[in-house]
JSON list of C-alpha atoms and ligand atoms in Angstrom, two decimals:
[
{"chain": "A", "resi": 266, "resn": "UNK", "atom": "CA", "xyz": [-15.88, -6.62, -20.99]},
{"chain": "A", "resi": 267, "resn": "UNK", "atom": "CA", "xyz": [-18.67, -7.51, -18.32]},
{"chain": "A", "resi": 268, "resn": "UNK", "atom": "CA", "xyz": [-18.75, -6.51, -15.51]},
{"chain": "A", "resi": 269, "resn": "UNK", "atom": "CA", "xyz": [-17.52, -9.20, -13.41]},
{"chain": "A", "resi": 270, "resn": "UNK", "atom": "CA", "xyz": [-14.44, -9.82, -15.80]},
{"chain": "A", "resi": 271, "resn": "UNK", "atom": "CA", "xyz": [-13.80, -6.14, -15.28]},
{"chain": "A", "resi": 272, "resn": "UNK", "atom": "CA", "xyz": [-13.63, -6.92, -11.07]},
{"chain": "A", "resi": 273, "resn": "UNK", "atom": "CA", "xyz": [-11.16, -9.71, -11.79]},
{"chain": "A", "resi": 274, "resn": "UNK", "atom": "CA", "xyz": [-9.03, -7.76, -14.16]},
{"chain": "A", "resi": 275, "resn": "UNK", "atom": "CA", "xyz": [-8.94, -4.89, -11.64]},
{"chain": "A", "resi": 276, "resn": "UNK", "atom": "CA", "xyz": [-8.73, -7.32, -8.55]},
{"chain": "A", "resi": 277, "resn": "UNK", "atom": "CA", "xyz": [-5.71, -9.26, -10.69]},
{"chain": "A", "resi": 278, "resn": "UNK", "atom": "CA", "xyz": [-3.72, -5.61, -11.11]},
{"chain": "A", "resi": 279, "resn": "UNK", "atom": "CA", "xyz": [-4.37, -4.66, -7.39]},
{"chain": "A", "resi": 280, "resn": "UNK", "atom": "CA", "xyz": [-3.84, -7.93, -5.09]},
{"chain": "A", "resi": 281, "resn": "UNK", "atom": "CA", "xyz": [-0.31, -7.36, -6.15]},
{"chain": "A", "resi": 282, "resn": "UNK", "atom": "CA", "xyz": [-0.51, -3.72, -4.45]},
{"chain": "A", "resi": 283, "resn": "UNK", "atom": "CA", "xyz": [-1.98, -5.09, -1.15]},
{"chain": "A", "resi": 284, "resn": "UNK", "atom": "CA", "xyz": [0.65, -7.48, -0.78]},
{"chain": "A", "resi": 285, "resn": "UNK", "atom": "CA", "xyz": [3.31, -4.95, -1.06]},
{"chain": "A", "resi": 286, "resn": "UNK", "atom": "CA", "xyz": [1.23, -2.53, 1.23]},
{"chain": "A", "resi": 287, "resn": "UNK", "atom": "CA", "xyz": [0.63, -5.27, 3.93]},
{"chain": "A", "resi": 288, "resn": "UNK", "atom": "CA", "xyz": [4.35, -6.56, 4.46]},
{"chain": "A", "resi": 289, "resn": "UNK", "atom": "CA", "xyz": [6.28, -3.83, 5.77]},
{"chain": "A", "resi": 290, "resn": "UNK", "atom": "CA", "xyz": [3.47, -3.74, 8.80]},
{"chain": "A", "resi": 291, "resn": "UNK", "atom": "CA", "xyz": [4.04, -7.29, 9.40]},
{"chain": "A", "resi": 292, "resn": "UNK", "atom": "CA", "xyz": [8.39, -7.58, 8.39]},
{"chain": "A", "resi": 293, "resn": "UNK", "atom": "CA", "xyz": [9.03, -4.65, 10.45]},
{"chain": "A", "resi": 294, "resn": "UNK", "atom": "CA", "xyz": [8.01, -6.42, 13.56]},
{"chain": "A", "resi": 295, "resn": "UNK", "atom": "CA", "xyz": [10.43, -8.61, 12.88]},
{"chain": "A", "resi": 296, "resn": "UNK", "atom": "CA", "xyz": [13.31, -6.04, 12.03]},
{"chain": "A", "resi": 297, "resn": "UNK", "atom": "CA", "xyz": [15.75, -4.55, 14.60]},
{"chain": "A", "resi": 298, "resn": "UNK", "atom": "CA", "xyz": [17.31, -2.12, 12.83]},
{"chain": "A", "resi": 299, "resn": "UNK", "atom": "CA", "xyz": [15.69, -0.60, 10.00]},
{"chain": "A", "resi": 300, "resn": "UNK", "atom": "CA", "xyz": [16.70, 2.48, 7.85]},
{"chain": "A", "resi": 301, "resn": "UNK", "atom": "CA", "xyz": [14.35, 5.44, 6.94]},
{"chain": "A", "resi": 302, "resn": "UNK", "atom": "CA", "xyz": [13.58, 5.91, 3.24]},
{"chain": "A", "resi": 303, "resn": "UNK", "atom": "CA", "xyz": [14.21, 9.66, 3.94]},
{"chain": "A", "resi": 304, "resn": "UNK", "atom": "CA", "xyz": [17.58, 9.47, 5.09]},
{"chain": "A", "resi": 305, "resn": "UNK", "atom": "CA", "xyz": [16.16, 11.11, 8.17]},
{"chain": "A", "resi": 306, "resn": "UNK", "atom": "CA", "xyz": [16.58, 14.22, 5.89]},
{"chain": "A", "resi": 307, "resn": "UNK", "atom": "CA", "xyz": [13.96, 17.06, 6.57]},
{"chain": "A", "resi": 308, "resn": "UNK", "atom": "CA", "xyz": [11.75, 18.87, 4.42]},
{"chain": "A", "resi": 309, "resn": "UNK", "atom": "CA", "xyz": [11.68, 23.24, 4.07]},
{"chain": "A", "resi": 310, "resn": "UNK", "atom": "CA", "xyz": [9.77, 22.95, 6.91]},
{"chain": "A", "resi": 311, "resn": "UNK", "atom": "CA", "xyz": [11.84, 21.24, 8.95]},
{"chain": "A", "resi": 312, "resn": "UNK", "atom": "CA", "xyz": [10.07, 18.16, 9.84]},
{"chain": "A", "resi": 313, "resn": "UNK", "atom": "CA", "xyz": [10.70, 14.82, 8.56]},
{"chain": "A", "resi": 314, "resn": "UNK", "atom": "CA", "xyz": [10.49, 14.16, 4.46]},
{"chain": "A", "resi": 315, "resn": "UNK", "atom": "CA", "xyz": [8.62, 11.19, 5.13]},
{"chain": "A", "resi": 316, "resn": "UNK", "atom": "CA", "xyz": [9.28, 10.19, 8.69]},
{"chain": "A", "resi": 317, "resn": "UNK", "atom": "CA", "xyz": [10.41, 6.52, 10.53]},
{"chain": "A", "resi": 318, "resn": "UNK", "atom": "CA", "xyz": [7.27, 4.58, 9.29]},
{"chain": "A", "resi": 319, "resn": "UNK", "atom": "CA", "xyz": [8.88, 4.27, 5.75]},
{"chain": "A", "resi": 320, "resn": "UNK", "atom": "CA", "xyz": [11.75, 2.32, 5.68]},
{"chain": "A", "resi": 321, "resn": "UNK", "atom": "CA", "xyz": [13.96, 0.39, 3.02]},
{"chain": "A", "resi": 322, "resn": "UNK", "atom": "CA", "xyz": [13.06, -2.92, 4.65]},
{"chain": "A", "resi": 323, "resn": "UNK", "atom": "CA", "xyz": [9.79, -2.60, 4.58]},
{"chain": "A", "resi": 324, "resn": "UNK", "atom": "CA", "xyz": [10.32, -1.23, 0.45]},
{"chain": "A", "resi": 325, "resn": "UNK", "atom": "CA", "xyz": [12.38, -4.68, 0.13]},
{"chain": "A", "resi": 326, "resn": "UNK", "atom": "CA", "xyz": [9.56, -6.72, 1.70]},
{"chain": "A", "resi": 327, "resn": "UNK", "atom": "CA", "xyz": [6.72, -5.08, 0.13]},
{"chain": "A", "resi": 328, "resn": "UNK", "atom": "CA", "xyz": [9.08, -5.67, -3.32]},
{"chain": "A", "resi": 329, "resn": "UNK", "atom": "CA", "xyz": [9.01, -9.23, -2.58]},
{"chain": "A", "resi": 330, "resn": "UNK", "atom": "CA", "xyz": [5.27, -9.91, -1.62]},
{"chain": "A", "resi": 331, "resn": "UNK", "atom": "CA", "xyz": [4.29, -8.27, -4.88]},
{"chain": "A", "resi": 332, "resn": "UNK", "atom": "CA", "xyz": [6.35, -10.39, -6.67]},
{"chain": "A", "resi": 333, "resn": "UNK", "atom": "CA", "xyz": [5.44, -13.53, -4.99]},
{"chain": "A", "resi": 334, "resn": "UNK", "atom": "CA", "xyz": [1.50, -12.38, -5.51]},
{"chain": "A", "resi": 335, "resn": "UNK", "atom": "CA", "xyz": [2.50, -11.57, -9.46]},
{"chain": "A", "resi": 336, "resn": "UNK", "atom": "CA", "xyz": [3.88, -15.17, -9.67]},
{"chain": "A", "resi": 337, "resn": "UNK", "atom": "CA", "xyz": [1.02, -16.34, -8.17]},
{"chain": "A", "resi": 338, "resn": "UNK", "atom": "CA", "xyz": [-1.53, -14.62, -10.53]},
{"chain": "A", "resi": 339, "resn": "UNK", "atom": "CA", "xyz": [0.88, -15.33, -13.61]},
{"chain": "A", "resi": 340, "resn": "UNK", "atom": "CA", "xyz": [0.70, -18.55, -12.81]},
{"chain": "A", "resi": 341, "resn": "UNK", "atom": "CA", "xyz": [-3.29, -19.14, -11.64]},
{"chain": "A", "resi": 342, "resn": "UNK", "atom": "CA", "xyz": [-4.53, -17.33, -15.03]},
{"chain": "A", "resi": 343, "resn": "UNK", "atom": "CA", "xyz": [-1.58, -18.82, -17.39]},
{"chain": "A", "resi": 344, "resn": "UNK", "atom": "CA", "xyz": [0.10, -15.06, -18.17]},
{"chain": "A", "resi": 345, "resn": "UNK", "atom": "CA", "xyz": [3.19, -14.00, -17.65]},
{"chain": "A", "resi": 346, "resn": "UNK", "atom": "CA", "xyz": [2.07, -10.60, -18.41]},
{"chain": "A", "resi": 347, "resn": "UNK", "atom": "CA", "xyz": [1.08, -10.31, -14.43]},
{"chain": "A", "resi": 348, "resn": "UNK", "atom": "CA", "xyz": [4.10, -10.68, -13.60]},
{"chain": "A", "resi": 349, "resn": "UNK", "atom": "CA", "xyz": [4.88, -6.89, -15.17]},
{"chain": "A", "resi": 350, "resn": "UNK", "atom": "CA", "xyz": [1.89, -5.46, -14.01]},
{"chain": "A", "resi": 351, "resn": "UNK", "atom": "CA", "xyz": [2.11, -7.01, -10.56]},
{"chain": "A", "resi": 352, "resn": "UNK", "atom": "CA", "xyz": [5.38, -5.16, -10.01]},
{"chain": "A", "resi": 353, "resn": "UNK", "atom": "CA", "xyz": [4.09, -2.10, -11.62]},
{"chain": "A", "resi": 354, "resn": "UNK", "atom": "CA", "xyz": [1.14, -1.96, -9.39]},
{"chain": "A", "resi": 355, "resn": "UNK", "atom": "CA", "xyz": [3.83, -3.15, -6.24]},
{"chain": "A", "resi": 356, "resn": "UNK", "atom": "CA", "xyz": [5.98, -0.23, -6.87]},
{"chain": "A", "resi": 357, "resn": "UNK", "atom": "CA", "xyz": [2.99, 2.31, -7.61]},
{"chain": "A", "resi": 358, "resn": "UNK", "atom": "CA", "xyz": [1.28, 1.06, -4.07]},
{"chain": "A", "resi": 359, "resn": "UNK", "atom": "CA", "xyz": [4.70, 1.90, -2.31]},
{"chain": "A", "resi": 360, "resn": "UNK", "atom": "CA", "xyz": [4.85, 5.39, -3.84]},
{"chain": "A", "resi": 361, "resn": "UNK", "atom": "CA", "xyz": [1.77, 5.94, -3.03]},
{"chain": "A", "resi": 362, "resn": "UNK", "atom": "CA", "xyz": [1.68, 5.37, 0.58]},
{"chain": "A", "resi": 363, "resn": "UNK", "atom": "CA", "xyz": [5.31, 7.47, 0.96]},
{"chain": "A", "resi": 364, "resn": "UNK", "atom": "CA", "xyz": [3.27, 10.24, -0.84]},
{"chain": "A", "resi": 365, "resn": "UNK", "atom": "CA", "xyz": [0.16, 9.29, 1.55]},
{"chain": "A", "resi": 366, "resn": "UNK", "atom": "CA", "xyz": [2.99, 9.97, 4.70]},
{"chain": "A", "resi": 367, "resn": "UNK", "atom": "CA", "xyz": [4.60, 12.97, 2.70]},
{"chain": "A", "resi": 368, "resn": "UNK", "atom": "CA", "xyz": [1.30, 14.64, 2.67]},
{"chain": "A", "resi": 369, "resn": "UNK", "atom": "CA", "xyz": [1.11, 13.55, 6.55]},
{"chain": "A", "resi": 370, "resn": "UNK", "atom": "CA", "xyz": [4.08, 15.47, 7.56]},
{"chain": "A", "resi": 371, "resn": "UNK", "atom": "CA", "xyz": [3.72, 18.52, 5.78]},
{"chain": "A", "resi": 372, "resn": "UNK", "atom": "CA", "xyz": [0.16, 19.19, 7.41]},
{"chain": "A", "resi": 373, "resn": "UNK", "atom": "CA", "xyz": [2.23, 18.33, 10.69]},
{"chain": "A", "resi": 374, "resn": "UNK", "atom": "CA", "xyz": [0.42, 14.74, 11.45]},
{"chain": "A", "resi": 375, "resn": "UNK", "atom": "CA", "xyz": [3.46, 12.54, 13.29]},
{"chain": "A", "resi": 376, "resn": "UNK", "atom": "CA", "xyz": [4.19, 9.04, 12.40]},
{"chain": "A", "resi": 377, "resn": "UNK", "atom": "CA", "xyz": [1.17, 6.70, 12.71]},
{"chain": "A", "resi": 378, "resn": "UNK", "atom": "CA", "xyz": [-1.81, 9.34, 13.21]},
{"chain": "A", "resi": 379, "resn": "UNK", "atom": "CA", "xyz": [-4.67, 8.26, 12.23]},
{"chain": "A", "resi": 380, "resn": "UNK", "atom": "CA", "xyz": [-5.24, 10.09, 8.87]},
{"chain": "A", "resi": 381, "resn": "UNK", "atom": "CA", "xyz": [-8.68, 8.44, 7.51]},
{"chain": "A", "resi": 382, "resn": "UNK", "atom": "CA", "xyz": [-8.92, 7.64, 3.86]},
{"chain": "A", "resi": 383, "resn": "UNK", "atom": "CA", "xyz": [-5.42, 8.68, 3.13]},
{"chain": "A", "resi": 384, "resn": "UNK", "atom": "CA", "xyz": [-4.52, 5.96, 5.57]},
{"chain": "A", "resi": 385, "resn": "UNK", "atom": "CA", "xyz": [-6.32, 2.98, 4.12]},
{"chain": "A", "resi": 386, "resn": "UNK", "atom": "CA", "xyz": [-6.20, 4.15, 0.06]},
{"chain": "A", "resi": 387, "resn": "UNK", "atom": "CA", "xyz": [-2.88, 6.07, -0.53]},
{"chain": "A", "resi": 388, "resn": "UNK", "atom": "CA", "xyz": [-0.98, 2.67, -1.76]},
{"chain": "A", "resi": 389, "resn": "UNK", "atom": "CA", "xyz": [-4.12, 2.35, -4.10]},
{"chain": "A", "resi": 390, "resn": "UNK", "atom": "CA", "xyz": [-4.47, 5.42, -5.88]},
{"chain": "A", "resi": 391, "resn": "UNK", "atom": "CA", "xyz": [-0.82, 5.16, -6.15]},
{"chain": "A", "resi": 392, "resn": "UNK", "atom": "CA", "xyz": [-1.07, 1.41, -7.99]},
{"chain": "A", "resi": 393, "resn": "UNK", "atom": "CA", "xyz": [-3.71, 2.30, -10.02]},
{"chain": "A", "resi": 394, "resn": "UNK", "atom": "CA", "xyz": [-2.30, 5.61, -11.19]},
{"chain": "A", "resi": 395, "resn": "UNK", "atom": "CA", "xyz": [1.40, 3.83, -12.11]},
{"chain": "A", "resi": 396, "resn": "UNK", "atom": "CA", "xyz": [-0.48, 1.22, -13.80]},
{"chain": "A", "resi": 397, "resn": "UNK", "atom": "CA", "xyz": [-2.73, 3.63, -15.84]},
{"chain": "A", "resi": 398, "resn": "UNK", "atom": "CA", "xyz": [0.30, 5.97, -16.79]},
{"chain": "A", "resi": 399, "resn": "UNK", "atom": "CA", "xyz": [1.77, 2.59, -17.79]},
{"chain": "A", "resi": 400, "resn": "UNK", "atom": "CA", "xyz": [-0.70, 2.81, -20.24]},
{"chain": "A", "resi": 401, "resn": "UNK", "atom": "CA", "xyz": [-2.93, -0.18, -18.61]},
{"chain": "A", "resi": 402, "resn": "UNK", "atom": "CA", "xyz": [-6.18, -0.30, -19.03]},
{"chain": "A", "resi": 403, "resn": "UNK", "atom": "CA", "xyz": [-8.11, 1.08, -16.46]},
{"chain": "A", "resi": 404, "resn": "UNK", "atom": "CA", "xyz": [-11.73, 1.73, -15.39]},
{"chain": "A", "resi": 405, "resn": "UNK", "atom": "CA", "xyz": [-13.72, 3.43, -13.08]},
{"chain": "A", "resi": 406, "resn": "UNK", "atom": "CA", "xyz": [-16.45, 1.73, -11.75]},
{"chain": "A", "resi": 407, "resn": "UNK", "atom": "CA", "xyz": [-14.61, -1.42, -11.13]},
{"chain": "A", "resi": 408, "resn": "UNK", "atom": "CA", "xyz": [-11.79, 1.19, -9.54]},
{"chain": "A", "resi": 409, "resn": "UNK", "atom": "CA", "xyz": [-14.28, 2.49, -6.73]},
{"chain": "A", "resi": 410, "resn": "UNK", "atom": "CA", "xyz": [-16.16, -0.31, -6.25]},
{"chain": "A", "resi": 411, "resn": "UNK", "atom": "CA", "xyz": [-12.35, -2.25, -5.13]},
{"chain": "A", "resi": 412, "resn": "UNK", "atom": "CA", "xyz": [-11.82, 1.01, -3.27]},
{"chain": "A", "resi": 413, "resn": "UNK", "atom": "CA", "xyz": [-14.97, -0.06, -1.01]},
{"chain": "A", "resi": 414, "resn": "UNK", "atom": "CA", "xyz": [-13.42, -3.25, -0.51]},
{"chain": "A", "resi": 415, "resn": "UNK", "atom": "CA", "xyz": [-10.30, -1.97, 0.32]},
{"chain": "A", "resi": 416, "resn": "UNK", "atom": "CA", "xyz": [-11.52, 0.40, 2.78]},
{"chain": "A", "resi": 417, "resn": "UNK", "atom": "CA", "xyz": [-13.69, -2.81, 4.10]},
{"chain": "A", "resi": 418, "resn": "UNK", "atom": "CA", "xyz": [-10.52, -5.02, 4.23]},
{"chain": "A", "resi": 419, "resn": "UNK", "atom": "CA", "xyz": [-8.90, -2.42, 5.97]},
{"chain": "A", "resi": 420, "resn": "UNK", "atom": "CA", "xyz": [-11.15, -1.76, 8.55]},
{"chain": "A", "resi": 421, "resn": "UNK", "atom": "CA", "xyz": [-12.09, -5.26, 9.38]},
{"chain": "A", "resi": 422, "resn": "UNK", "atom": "CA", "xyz": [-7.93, -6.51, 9.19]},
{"chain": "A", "resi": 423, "resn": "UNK", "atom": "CA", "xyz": [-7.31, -3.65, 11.96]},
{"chain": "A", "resi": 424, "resn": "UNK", "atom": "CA", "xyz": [-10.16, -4.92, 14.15]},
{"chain": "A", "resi": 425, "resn": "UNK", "atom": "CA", "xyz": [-8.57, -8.42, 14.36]},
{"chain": "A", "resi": 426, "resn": "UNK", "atom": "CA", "xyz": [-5.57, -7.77, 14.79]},
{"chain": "A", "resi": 427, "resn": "UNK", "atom": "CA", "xyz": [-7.14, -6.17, 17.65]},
{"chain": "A", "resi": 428, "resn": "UNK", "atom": "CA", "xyz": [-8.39, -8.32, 19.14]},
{"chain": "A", "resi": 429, "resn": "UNK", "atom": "CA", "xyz": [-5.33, -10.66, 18.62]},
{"chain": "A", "resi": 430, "resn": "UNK", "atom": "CA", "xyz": [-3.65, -8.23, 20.86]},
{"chain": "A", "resi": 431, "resn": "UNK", "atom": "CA", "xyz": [-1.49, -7.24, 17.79]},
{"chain": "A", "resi": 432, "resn": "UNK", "atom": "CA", "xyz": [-2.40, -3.81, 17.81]},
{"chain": "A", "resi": 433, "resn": "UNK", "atom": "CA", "xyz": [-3.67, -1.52, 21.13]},
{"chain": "A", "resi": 434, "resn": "UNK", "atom": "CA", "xyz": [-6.39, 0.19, 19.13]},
{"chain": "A", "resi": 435, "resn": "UNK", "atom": "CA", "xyz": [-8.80, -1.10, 16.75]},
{"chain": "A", "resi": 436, "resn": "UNK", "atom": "CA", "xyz": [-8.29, 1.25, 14.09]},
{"chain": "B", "resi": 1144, "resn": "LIG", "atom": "N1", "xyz": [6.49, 0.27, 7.01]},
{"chain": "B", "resi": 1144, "resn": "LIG", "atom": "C1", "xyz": [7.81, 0.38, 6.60]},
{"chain": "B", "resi": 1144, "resn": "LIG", "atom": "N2", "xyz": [8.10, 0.83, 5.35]},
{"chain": "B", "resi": 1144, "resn": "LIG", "atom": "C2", "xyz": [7.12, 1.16, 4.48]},
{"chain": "B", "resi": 1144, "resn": "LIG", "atom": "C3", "xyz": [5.78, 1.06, 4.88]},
{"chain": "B", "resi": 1144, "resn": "LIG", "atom": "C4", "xyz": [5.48, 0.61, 6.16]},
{"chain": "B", "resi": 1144, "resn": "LIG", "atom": "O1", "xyz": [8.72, 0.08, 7.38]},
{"chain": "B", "resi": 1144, "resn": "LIG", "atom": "N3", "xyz": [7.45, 1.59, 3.24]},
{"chain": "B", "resi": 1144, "resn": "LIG", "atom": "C5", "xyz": [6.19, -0.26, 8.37]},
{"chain": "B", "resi": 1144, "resn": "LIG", "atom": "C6", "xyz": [6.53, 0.72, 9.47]},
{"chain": "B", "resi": 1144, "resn": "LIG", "atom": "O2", "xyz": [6.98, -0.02, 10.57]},
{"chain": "B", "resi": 1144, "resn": "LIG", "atom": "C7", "xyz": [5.20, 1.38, 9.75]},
{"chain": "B", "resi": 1144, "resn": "LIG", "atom": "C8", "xyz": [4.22, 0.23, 9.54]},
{"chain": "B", "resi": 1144, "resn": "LIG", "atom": "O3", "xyz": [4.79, -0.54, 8.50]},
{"chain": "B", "resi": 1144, "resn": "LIG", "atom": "O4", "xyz": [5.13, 1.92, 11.05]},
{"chain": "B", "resi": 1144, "resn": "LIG", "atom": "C9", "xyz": [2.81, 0.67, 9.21]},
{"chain": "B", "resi": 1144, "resn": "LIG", "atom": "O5", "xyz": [2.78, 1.38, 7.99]},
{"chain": "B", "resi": 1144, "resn": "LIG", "atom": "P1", "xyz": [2.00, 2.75, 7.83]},
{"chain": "B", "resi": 1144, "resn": "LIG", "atom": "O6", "xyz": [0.70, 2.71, 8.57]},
{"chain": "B", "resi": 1144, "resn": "LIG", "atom": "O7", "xyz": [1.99, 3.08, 6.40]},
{"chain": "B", "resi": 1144, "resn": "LIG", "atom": "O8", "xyz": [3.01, 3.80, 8.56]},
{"chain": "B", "resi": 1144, "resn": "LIG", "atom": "P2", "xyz": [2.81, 4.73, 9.85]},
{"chain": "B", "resi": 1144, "resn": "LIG", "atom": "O9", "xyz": [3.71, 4.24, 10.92]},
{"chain": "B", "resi": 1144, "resn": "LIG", "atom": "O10", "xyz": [1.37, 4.90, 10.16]},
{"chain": "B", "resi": 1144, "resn": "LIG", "atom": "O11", "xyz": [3.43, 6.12, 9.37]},
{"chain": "B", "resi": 1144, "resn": "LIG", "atom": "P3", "xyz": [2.75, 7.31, 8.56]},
{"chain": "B", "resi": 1144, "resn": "LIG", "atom": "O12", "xyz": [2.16, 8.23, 9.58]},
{"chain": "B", "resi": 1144, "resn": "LIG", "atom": "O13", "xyz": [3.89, 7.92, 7.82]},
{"chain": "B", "resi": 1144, "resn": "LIG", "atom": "O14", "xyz": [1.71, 6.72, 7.64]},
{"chain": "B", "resi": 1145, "resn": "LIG", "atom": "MG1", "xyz": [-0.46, 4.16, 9.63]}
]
């Protein structure tokens, strides 16, 4: 493969994962009541498994934007295949950003500290990972080179919403 169907294969497996990392942030702004993954259980510790920022609603929604991205991508390059990996890569981006908050707790960060990195590229190193246990085919360079542009995307998405007044710091 060249190198620029390599970025679309990789970008085709991942936009699933963004979706499903992006909509809890978004739903839960929109959701009165919501229920902690954790159960509000606590770890040895005694602090939080994985605290009040992970919650089955925002699971649910991030479920569903996958999905609807995985149709979308099924549909655009005319396989249904996507669909699979799409939900694969949904459901590895949501482990990975509980794992990305489970690490969080245990080195006693509360909910929403800024952890940098871990923040921004948790739910990817979690998609990619389910995907490549999966047995999908996965490669390096195109891997970090998406990192970049997830770390980008991240960075510039926070500043706007910024400066739409959505959030009250630009990080
Ligand atoms: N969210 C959710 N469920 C998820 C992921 C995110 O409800 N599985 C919502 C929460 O309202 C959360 C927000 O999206 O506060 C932003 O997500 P994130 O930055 O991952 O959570 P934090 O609040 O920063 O918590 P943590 O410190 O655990 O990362
Ligand atoms: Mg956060």
């Amino acid at each position: 493969m060249g190198i620029l169907s390599d970025l679309l294969w990789h970008l085709q497996l991942i936009l699933p994962a963004m979706a499903a990392n992006g909509a809890p942030v978004v739903v839960l702004r929109y959701v009165k009541n919501s229920h902690p993954v954790d159960f509000n259980l606590k770890f040895l510790d005694g602090r939080r498994l994985l605290g009040d920022g992970k919650t089955w609603e925002g699971v649910t929604s991030g479920l569903v934007a996958g999905l609807v991205v995985s149709a979308i991508i099924a549909i655009f390059s005319q396989n249904a295949g996507f669909i699979t990996l799409g939900i694969l890569s949904s459901i590895g981006a949501l482990i990975g950003d509980m794992a990305g908050s489970f690490v969080k707790r245990r080195i006693n960060m509360p909910r929403g500290a800024p952890a940098p990195l871990l923040d921004q590229l948790d739910f990817y190193v979690g998609a990619l990972l389910l995907l490549y246990i999966a047995g999908v085919q996965i490669r390096l360079v195109p891997s970090i080179i998406l990192a970049v542009v997830v770390l980008v995307l991240h960075v510039g998405t926070n500043y706007m919403a910024y400066r739409l007044g959505l959030k009250n710091v630009p990080w």
